[in-house]
Coordinates of C-alpha atoms and ligand atoms in Angstrom, one line a residue:
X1245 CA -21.7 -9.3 -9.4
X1246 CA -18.8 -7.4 -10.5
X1247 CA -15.4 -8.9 -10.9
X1248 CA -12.2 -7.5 -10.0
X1249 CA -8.6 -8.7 -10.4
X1250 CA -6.8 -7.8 -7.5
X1251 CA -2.9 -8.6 -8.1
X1252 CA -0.9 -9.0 -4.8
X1253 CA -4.4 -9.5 -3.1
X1254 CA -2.9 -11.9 -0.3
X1255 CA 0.0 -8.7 0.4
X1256 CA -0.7 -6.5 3.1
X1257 CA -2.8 -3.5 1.8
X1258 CA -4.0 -6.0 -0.9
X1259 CA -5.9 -8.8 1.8
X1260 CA -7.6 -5.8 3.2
X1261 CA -8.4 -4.6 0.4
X1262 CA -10.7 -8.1 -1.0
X1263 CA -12.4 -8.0 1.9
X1264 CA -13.6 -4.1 1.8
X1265 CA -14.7 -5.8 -2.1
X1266 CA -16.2 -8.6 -0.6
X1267 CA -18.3 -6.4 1.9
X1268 CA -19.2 -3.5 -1.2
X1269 CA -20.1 -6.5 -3.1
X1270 CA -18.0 -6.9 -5.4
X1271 CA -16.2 -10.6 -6.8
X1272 CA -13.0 -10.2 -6.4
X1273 CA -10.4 -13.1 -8.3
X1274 CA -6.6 -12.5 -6.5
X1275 CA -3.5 -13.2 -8.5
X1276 CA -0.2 -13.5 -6.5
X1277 CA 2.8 -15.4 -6.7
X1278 CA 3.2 -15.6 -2.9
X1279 CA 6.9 -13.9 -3.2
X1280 CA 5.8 -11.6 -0.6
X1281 CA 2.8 -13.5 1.0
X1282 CA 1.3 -16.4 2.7
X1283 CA -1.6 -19.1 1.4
X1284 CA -3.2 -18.9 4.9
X1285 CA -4.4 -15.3 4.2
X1286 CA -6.9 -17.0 1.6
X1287 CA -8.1 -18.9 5.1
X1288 CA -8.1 -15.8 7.3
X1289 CA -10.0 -13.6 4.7
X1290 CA -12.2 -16.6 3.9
X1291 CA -12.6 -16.6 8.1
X1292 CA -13.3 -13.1 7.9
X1293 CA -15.8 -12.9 4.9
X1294 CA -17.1 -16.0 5.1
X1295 CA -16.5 -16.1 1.2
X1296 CA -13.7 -17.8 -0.3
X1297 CA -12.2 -15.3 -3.3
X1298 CA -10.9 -17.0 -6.5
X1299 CA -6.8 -17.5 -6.0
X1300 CA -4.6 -17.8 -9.4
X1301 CA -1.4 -18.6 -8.3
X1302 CA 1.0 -16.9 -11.2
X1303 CA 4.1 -14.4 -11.3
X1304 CA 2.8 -11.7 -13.6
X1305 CA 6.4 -11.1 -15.5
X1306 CA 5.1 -14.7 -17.0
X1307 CA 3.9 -13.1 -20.3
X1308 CA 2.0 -16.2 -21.1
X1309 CA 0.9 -17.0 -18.0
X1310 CA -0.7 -13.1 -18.0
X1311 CA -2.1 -14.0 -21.6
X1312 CA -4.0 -17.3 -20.1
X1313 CA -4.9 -15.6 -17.2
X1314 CA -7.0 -12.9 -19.5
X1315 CA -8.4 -15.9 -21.0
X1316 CA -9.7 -17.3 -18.1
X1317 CA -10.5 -14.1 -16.5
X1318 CA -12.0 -12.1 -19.6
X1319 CA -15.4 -10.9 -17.7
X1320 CA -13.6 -8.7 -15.1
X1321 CA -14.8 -5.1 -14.7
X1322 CA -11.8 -3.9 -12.7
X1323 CA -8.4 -4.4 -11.7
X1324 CA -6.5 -3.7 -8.9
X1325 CA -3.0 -3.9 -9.3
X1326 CA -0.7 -4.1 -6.1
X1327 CA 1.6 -6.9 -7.0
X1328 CA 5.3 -5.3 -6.5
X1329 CA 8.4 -5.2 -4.4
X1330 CA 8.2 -2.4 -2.1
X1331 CA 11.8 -2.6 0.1
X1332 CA 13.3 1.0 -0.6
X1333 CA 16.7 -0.1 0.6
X1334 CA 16.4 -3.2 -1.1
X1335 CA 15.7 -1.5 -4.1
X1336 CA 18.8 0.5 -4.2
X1337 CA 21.1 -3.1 -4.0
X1338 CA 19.1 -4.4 -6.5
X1339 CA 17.7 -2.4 -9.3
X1340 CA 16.9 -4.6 -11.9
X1341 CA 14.8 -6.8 -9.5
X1342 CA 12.8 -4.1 -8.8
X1343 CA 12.3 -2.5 -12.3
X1344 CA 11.7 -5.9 -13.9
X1345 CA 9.1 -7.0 -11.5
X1346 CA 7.2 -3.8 -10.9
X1347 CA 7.1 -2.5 -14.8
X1348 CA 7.2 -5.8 -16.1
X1349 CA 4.5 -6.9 -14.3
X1350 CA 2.7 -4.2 -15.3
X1351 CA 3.1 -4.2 -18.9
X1352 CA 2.1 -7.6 -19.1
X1353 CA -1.4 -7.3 -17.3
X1354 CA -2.2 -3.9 -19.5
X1355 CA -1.1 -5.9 -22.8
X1356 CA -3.5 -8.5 -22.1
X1357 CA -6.6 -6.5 -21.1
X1358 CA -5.5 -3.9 -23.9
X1359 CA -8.9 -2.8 -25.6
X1360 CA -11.3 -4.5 -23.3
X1361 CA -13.2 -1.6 -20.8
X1362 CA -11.1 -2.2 -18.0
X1363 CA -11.4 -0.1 -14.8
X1364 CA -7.6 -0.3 -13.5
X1365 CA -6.4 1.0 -9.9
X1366 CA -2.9 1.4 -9.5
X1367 CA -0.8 1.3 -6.1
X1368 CA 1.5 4.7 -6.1
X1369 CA 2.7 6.1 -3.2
X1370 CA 3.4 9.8 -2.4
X1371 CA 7.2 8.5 -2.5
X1372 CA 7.0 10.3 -6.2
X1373 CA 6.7 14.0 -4.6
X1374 CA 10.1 13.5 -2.5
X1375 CA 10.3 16.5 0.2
X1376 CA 7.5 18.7 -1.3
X1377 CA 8.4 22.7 -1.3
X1378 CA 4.6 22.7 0.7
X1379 CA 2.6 20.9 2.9
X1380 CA 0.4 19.3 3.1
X1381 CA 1.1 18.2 -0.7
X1382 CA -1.2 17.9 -3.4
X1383 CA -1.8 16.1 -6.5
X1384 CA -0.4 18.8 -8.8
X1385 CA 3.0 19.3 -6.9
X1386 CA 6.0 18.9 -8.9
X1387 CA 6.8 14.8 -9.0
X1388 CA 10.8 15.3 -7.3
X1389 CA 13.8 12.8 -8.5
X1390 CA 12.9 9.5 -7.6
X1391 CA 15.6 9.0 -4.2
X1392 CA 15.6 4.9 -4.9
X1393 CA 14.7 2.8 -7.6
X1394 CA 11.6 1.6 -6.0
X1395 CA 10.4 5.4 -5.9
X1396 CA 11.2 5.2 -9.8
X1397 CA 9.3 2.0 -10.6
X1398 CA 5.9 4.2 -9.5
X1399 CA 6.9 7.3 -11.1
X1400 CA 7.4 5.3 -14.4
X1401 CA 4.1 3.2 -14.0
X1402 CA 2.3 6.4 -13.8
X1403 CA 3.7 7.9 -17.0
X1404 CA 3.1 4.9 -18.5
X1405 CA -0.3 4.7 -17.1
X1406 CA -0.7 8.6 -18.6
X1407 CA 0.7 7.8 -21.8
X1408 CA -1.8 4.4 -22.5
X1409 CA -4.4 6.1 -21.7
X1410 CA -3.7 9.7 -23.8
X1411 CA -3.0 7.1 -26.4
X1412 CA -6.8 6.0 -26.7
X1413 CA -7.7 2.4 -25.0
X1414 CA -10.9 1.5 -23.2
X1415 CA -9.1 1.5 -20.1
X1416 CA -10.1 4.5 -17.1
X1417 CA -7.5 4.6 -15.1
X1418 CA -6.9 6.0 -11.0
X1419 CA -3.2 6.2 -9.2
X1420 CA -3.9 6.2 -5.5
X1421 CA -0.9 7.6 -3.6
X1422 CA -0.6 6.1 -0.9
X1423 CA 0.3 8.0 2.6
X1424 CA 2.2 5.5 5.1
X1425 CA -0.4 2.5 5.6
X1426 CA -0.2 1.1 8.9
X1427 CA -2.6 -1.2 11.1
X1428 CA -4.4 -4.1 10.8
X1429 CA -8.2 -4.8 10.5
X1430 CA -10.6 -5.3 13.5
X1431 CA -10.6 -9.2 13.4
X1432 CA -6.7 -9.2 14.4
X1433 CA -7.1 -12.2 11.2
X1434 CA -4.9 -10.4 8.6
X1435 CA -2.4 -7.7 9.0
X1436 CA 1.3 -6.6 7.4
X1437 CA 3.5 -9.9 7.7
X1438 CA 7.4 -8.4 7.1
X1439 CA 9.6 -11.0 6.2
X1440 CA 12.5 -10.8 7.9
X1441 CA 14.1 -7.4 9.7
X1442 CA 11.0 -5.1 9.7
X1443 CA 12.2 -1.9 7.2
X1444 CA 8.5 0.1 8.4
X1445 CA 8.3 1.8 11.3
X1446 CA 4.8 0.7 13.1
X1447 CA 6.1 -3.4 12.5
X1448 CA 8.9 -2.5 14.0
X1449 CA 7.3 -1.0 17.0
X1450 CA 4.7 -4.2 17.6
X1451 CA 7.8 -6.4 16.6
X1452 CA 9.9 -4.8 19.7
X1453 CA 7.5 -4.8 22.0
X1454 CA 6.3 -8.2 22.0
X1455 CA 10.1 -9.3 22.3
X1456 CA 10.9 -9.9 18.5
X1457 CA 13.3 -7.3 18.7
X1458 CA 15.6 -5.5 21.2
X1459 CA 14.8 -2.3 20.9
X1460 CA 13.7 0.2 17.9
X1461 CA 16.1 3.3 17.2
X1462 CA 14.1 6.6 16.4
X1463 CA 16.6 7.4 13.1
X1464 CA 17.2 11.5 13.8
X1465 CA 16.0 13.9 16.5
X1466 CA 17.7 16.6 15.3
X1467 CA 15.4 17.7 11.9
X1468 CA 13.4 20.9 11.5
X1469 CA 9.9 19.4 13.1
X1470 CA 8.5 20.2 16.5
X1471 CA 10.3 17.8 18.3
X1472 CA 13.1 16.8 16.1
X1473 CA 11.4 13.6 14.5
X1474 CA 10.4 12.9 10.8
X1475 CA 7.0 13.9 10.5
X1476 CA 4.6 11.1 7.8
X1477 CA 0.9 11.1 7.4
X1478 CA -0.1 8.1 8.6
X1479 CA -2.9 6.1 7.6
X1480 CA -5.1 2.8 8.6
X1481 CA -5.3 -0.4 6.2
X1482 CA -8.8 -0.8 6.1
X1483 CA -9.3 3.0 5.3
X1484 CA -6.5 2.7 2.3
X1485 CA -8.8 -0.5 1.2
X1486 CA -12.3 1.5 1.1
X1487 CA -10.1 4.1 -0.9
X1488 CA -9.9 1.3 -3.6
X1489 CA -13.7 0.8 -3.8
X1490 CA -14.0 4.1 -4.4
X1491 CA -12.1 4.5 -6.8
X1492 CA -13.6 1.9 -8.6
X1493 CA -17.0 3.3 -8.5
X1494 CA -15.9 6.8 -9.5
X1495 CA -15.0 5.1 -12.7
X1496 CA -17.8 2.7 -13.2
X1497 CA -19.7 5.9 -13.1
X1498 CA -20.3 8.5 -16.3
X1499 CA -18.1 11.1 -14.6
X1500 CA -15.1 10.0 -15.2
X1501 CA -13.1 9.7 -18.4
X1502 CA -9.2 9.1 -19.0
X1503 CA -6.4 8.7 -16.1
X1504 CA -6.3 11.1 -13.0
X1505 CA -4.4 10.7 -9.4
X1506 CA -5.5 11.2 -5.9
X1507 CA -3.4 11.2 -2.3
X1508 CA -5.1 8.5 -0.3
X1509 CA -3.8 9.7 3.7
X1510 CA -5.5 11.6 6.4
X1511 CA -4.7 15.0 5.8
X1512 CA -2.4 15.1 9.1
X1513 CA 1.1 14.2 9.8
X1514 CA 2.3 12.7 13.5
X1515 CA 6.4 13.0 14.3
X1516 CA 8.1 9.3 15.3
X1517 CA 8.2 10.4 19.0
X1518 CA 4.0 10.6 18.3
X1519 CA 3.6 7.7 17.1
X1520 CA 5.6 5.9 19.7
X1521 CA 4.0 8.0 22.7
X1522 CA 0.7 6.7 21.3
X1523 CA 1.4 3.2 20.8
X1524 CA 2.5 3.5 24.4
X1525 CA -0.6 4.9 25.9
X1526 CA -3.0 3.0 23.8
X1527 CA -1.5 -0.4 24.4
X1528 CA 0.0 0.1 27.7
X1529 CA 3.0 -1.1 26.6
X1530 CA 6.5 0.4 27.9
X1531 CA 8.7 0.4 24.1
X1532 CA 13.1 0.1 24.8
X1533 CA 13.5 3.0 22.5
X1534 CA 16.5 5.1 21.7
X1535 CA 17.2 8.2 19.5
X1536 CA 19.9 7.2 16.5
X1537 CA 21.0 8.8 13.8
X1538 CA 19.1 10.1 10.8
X1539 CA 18.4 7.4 7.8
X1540 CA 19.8 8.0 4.8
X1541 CA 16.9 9.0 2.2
X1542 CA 14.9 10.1 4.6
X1543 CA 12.4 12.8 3.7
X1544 CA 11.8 15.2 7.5
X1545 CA 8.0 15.5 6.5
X1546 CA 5.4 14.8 4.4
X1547 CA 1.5 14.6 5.0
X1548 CA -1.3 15.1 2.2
X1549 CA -4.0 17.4 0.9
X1550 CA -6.7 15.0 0.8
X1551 CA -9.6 17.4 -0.2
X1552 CA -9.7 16.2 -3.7
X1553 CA -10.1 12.4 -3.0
X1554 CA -13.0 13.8 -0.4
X1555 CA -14.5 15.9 -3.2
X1556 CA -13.9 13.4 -5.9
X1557 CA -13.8 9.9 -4.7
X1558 CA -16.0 11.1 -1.4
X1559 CA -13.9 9.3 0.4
X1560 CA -11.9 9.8 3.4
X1561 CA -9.9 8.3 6.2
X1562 CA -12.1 7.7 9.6
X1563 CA -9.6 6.1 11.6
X1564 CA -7.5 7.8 13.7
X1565 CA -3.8 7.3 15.3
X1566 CA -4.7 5.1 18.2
X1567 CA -6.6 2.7 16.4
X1568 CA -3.9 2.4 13.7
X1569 CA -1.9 1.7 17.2
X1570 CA -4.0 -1.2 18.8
X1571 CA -5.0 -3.0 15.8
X1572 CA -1.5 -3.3 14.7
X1573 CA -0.8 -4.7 18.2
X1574 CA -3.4 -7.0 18.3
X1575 CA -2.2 -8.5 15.2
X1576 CA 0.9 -8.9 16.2
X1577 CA -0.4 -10.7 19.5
X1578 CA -2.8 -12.8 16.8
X1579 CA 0.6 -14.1 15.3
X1580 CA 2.5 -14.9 17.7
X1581 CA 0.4 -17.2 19.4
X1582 CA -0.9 -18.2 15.7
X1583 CA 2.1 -18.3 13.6
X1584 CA 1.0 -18.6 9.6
Ligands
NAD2792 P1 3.0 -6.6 -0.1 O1 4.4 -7.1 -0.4 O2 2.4 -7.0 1.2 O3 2.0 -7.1 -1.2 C1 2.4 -7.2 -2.6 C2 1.9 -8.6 -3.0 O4 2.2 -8.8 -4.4 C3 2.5 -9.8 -2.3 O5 1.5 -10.6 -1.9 C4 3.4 -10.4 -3.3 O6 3.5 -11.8 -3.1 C5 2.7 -10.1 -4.6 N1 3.6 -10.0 -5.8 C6 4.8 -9.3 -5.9 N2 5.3 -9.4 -7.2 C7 4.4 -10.2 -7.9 C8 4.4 -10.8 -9.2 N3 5.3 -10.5 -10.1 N4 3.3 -11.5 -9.5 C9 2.3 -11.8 -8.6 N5 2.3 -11.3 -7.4 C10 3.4 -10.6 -7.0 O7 2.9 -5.0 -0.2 P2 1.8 -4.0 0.2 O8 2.3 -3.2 1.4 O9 0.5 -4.7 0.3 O10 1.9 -3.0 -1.0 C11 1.0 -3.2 -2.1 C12 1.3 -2.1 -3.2 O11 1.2 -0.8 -2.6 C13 2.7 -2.2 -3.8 O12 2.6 -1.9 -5.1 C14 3.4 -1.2 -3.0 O13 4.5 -0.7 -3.8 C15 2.4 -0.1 -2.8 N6 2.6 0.8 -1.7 C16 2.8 0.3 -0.5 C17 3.1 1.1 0.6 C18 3.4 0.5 2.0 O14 4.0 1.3 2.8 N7 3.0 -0.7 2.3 C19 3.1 2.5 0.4 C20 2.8 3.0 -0.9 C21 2.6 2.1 -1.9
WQD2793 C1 8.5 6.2 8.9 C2 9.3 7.0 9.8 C3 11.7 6.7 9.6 C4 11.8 2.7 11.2 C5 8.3 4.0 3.3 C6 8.7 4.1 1.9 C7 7.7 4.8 1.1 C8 6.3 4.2 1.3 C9 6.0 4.0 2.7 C10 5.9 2.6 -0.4 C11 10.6 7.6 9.1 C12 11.2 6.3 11.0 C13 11.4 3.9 10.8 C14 12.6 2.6 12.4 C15 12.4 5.0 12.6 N1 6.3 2.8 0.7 N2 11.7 5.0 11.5 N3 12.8 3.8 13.1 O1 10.2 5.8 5.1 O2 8.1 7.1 5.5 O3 8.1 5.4 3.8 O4 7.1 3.3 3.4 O5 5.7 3.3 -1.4 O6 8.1 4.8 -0.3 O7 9.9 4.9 1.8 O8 8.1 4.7 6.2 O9 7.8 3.3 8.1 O10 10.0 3.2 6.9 O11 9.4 5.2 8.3 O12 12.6 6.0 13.3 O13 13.0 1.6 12.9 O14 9.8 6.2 10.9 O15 12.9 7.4 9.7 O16 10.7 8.9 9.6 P1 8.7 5.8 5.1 P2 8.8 4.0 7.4

């Protein structure tokens, strides 16, 4: 069976993620220092599998503790590396945490597989093309200025990424941009656990309407969209996750040489005011919603051309708005009658 590191495999995208592995097959070992994460997710995707993955509990800036880890680890065939801070605005208060764990991190894990024939997936996010001059926006559009230091930690990771592997190693490497991940899987046993305020927009609508929070404010009605709303391609969890297997078996295959990136969303973008209608309808659930002003750093709209990852990585996103909608409700149901 083929191993595969999965760093920041009890986050979010990441616990969905072992368990698409699990079900292709694959072995996967998680590494995660629980700074953004909770121990019970090894139960629920144990619950959920029926197989309990390897956990290393380590903080990947710990040079040695990444050296050891090799060590132990030394017969993997892939990695998957989501382990990062992702809070925009947080980012912006706090630079250095962000560039020091998410480039740090990295460095470390490529120094200690350096040479060995490593497949390596990395987590970018189409946060690197800013407001693209067209939609939808492909892989070859102009990366913008980063608008937060977070947006900069993945636009450096993947010229580092470039550069290693221009430079001549053993590793194949794929950036997957990621679209706006949002749902939960089918089991209502793991889902996106926000710690503290939720900054995303779907937490923040399950959050509200289970009681969590007031109300949610729809940040600008007043941009150059249908009905006034940002517009994002939104995508489902476990269709992000299947992205990741196939990445890896594009490169396990002869096909592929080098370092390449694909857009991992649906192809289509849905306004705010969507989203919310459909949550409505497909929970049944009134939402208190009211119409605030814009967000700073808010791009109006974004949504991908996906025809390369379903050329290349024949793969693409099945799951459709409403079922983003009521799995991310059930899960939020899930927890609060189970709180982790
Ligand atoms: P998450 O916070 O739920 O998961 C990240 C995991 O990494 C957490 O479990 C955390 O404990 C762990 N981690 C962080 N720093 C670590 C370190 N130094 N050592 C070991 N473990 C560490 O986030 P997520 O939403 O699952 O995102 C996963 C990846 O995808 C991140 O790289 C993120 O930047 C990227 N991404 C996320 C989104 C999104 O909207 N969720 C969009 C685009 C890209
Ligand atoms: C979606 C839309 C908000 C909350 C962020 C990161 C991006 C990527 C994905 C990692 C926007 C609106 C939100 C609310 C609202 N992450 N909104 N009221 O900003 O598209 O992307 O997550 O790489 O880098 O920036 O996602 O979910 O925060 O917002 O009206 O309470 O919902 O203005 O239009 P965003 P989001």
């Amino acid at each position: 069976m083929s191993k595969i590191l999965v760093t920041g495999g009890l986050g979010y995208i990441g616990s969905h993620t072992v368990v698409e592995l699990i079900n292709a097959g694959y072995e996967p070992v998680i590494v995660d220092d629980l700074s953004n994460s909770n121990i019970k997710i090894l139960d629920q995707i144990t619950k959920i599998t029926g197989k309990k993955p390897v956990f290393h509990q380590l903080d990947l800036c710990d040079v040695n503790g990444v050296m050891s880890l090799a060590t132990a680890e030394h017969d993997i065939e892939g990695i998957i590396h989501f382990a990062a801070f992702k809070a925009v605005g947080e980012s912006v208060k706090l630079p250095l945490k962000y560039y020091r764990n998410n480039i740090f991190s990295l460095i470390n894990l490529l120094d200690a597989y350096y040479g060995k024939p490593v497949n390596f997936v990395f987590s970018s996010s189409c946060t690197v093309y800013g407001q693209p001059d067209h939609l939808p926006v492909n892989e070859s559009a102009p990366v913008k200025p980063a608008q937060s230091p977070y947006g900069n930690t993945k636009q450096i990771a993947e010229e580092i990424l470039s550069d290693m592997v221009a430079s001549g190693t053993n590793y194949k490497v794929i950036s997957l941009r990621y679209f706006n991940p949002v749902g939960a899987h089918d089991t209502a046993l793991i889902g996106e656990l926000p710690i503290g305020v939720p900054q995303n927009l779907v937490p923040f609508i399950t959050q509200t309407a289970i009681g969590k929070r007031e109300k949610i404010t729809v940040f600008g009605d007043d941009y150059n969209t249908p009905d006034g709303s940002c517009v994002r391609d939104y995508i489902h969890v476990v269709d992000l996750a299947k992205a990741h297997v196939a990445a890896l078996k594009l490169m396990s295959g002869n096909d592929f040489e080098g370092y390449d990136v694909f857009n991992i969303g649906t192809g289509k973008g849905n306004s705010v005011l969507e989203i919310i209608a459909a949550f409505e309808q497909t929970t049944g659930e009134k939402l208190n919603y009211e119409i605030g002003p814009r967000r700073g750093g808010d791009v109006e709209q974004v949504w991908g051309d996906v025809s390369k990852s379903e050329k290349q990585l024949h793969w693409s996103a099945g799951l459709g708005i409403d079922t983003m909608m009521s799995s991310a409700w059930e899960w939020e149901k899930y927890l609060s009658n189970n709180p982790l």
